[in-house]
PDB file of C-alpha atoms in Angstrom:
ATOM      1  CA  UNK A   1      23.021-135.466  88.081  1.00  0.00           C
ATOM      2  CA  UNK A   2      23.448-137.997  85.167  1.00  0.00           C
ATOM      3  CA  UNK A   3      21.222-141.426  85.495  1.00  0.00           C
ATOM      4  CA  UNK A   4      21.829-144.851  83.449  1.00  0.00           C
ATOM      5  CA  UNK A   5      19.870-148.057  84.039  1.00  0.00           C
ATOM      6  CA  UNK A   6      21.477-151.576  83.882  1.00  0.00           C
ATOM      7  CA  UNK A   7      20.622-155.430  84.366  1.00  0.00           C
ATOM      8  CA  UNK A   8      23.215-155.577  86.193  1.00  0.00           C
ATOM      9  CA  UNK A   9      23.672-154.748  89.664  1.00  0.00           C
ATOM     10  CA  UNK A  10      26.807-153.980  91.966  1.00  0.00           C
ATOM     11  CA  UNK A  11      28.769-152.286  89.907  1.00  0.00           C
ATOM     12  CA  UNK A  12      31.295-149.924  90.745  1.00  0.00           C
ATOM     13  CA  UNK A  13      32.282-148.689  87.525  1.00  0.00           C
ATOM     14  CA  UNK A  14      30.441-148.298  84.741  1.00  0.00           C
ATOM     15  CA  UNK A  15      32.193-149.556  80.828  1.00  0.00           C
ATOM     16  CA  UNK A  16      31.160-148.804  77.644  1.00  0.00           C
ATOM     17  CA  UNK A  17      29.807-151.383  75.558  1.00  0.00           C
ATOM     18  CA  UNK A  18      28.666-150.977  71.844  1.00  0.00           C
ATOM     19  CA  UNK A  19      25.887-149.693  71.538  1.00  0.00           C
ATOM     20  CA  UNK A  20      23.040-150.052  68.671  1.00  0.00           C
ATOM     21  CA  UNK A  21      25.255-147.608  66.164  1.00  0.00           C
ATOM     22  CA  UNK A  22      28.152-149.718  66.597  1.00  0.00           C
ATOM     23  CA  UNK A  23      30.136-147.513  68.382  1.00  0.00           C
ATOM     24  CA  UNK A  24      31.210-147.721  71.932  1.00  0.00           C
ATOM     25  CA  UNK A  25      28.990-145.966  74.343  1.00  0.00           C
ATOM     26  CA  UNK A  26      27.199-145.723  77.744  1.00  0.00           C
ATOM     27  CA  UNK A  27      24.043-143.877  77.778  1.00  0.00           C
ATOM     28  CA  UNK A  28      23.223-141.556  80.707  1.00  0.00           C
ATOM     29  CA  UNK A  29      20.142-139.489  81.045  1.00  0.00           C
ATOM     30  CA  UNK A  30      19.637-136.144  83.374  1.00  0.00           C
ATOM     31  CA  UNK A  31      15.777-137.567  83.791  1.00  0.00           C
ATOM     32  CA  UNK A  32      15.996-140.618  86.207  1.00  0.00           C
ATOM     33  CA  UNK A  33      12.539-141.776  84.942  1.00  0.00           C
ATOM     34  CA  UNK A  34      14.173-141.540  81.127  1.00  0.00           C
ATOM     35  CA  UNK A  35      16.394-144.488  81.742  1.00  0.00           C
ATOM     36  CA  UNK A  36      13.706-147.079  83.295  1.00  0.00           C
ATOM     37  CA  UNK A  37      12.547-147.865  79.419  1.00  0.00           C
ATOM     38  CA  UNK A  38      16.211-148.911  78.763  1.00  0.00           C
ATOM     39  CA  UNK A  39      16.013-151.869  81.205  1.00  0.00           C
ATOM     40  CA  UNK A  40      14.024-153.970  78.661  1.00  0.00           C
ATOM     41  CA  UNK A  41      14.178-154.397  74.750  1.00  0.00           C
ATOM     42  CA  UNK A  42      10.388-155.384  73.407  1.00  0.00           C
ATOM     43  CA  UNK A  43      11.767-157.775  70.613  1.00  0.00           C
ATOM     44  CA  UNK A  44      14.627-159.684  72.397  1.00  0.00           C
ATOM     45  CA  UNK A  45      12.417-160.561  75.383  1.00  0.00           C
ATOM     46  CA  UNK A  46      10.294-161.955  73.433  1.00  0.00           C
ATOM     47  CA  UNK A  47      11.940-164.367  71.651  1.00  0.00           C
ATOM     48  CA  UNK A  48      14.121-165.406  74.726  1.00  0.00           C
ATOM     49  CA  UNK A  49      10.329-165.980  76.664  1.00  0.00           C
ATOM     50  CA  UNK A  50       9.208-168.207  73.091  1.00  0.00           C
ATOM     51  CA  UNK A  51      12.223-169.717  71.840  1.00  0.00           C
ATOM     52  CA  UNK A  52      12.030-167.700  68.516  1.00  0.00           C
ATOM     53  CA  UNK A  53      15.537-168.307  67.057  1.00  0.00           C
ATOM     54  CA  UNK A  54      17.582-164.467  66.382  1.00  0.00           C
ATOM     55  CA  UNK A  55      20.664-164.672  65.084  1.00  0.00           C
ATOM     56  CA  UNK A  56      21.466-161.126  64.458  1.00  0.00           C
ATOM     57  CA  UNK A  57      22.257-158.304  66.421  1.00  0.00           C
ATOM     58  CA  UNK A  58      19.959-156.983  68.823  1.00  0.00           C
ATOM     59  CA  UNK A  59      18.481-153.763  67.948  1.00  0.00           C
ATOM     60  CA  UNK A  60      17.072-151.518  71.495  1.00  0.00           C
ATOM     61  CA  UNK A  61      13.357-151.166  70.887  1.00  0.00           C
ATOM     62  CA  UNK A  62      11.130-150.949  73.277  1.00  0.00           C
ATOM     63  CA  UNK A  63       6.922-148.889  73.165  1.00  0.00           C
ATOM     64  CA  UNK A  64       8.308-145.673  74.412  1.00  0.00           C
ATOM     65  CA  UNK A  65       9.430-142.592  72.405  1.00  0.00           C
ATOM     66  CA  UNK A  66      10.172-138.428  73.798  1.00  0.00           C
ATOM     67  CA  UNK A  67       8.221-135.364  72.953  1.00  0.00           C
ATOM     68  CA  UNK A  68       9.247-131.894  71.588  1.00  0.00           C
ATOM     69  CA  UNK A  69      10.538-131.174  74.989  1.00  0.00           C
ATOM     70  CA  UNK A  70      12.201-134.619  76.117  1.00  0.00           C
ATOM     71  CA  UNK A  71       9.497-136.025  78.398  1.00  0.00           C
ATOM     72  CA  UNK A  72       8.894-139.563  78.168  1.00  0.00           C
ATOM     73  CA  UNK A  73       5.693-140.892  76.344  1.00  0.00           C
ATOM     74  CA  UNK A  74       5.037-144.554  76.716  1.00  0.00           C
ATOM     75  CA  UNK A  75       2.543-146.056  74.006  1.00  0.00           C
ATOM     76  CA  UNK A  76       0.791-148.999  73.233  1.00  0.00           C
ATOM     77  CA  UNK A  77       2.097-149.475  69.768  1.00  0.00           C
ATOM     78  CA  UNK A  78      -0.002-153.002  69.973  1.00  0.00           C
ATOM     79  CA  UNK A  79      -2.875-154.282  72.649  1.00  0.00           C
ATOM     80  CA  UNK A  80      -0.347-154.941  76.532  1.00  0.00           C
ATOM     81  CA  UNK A  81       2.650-153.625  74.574  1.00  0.00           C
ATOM     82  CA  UNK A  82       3.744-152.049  77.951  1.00  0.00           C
ATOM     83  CA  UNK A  83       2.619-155.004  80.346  1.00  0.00           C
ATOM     84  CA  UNK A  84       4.789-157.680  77.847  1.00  0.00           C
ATOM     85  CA  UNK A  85       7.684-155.513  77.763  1.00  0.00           C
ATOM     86  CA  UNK A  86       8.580-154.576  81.175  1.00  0.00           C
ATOM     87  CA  UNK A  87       6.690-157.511  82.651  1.00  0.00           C
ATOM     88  CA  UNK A  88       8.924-159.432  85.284  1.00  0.00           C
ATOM     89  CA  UNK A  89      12.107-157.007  84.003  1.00  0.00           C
ATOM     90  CA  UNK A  90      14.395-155.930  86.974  1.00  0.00           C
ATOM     91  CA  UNK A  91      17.168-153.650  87.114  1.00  0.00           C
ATOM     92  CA  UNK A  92      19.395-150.872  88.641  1.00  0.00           C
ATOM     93  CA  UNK A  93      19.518-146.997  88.438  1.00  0.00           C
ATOM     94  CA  UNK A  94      23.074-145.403  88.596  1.00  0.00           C
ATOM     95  CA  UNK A  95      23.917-142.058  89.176  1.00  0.00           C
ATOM     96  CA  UNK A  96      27.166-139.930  88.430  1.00  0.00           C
ATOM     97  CA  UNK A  97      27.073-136.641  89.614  1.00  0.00           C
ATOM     98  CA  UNK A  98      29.748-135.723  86.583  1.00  0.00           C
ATOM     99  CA  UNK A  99      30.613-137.683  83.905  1.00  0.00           C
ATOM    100  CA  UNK A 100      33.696-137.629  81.674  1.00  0.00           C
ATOM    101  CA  UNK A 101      33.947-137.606  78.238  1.00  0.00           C
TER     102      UNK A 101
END
């Protein structure tokens, strides 16, 4: 089973959009819990919730990184990293029991 988490909810199909290297992509995880992280970026919430003016492209980052053996580790790179980034964020979990290439 594949997983990928989106903003965006009722959707039938999933598209590729382009992704942080430029290149056209949807990103599906075999971990369900792997793709919650993926429902916020850390940087553009916050200037959306402070009306900091970005102009550029929006990079993914978010407090969260994957050991050795792909498990999930969630830090606190600064003091309620976690609680500002996910805080109020909603989303949806997909699942494709196949995916094509």
């Amino acid at each position: 089973m594949y997983y990928h988490a989106s903003p965006f909810g009722n959707t039938s199909r999933l598209e590729p959009r382009i992704s942080n290297h430029g290149i056209t992509l949807i990103y599906f995880s075999r971990k369900r819990e792997n793709v919650l992280v993926y429902l916020s970026n850390a940087v553009e919430k916050y200037c959306r919730e402070t009306g900091f003016a970005f102009d550029g492209i929006w990079q993914k980052w978010g407090p969260y990184g994957f050991d050795k053996e792909g498990r999930l580790c969630l830090e606190e790179y600064y003091p309620n990293a976690l609680e500002e980034t996910y805080s109020g964020v909603s989303g949806y979990i997909y699942s494709a029991s196949e995916i094509e290439n």
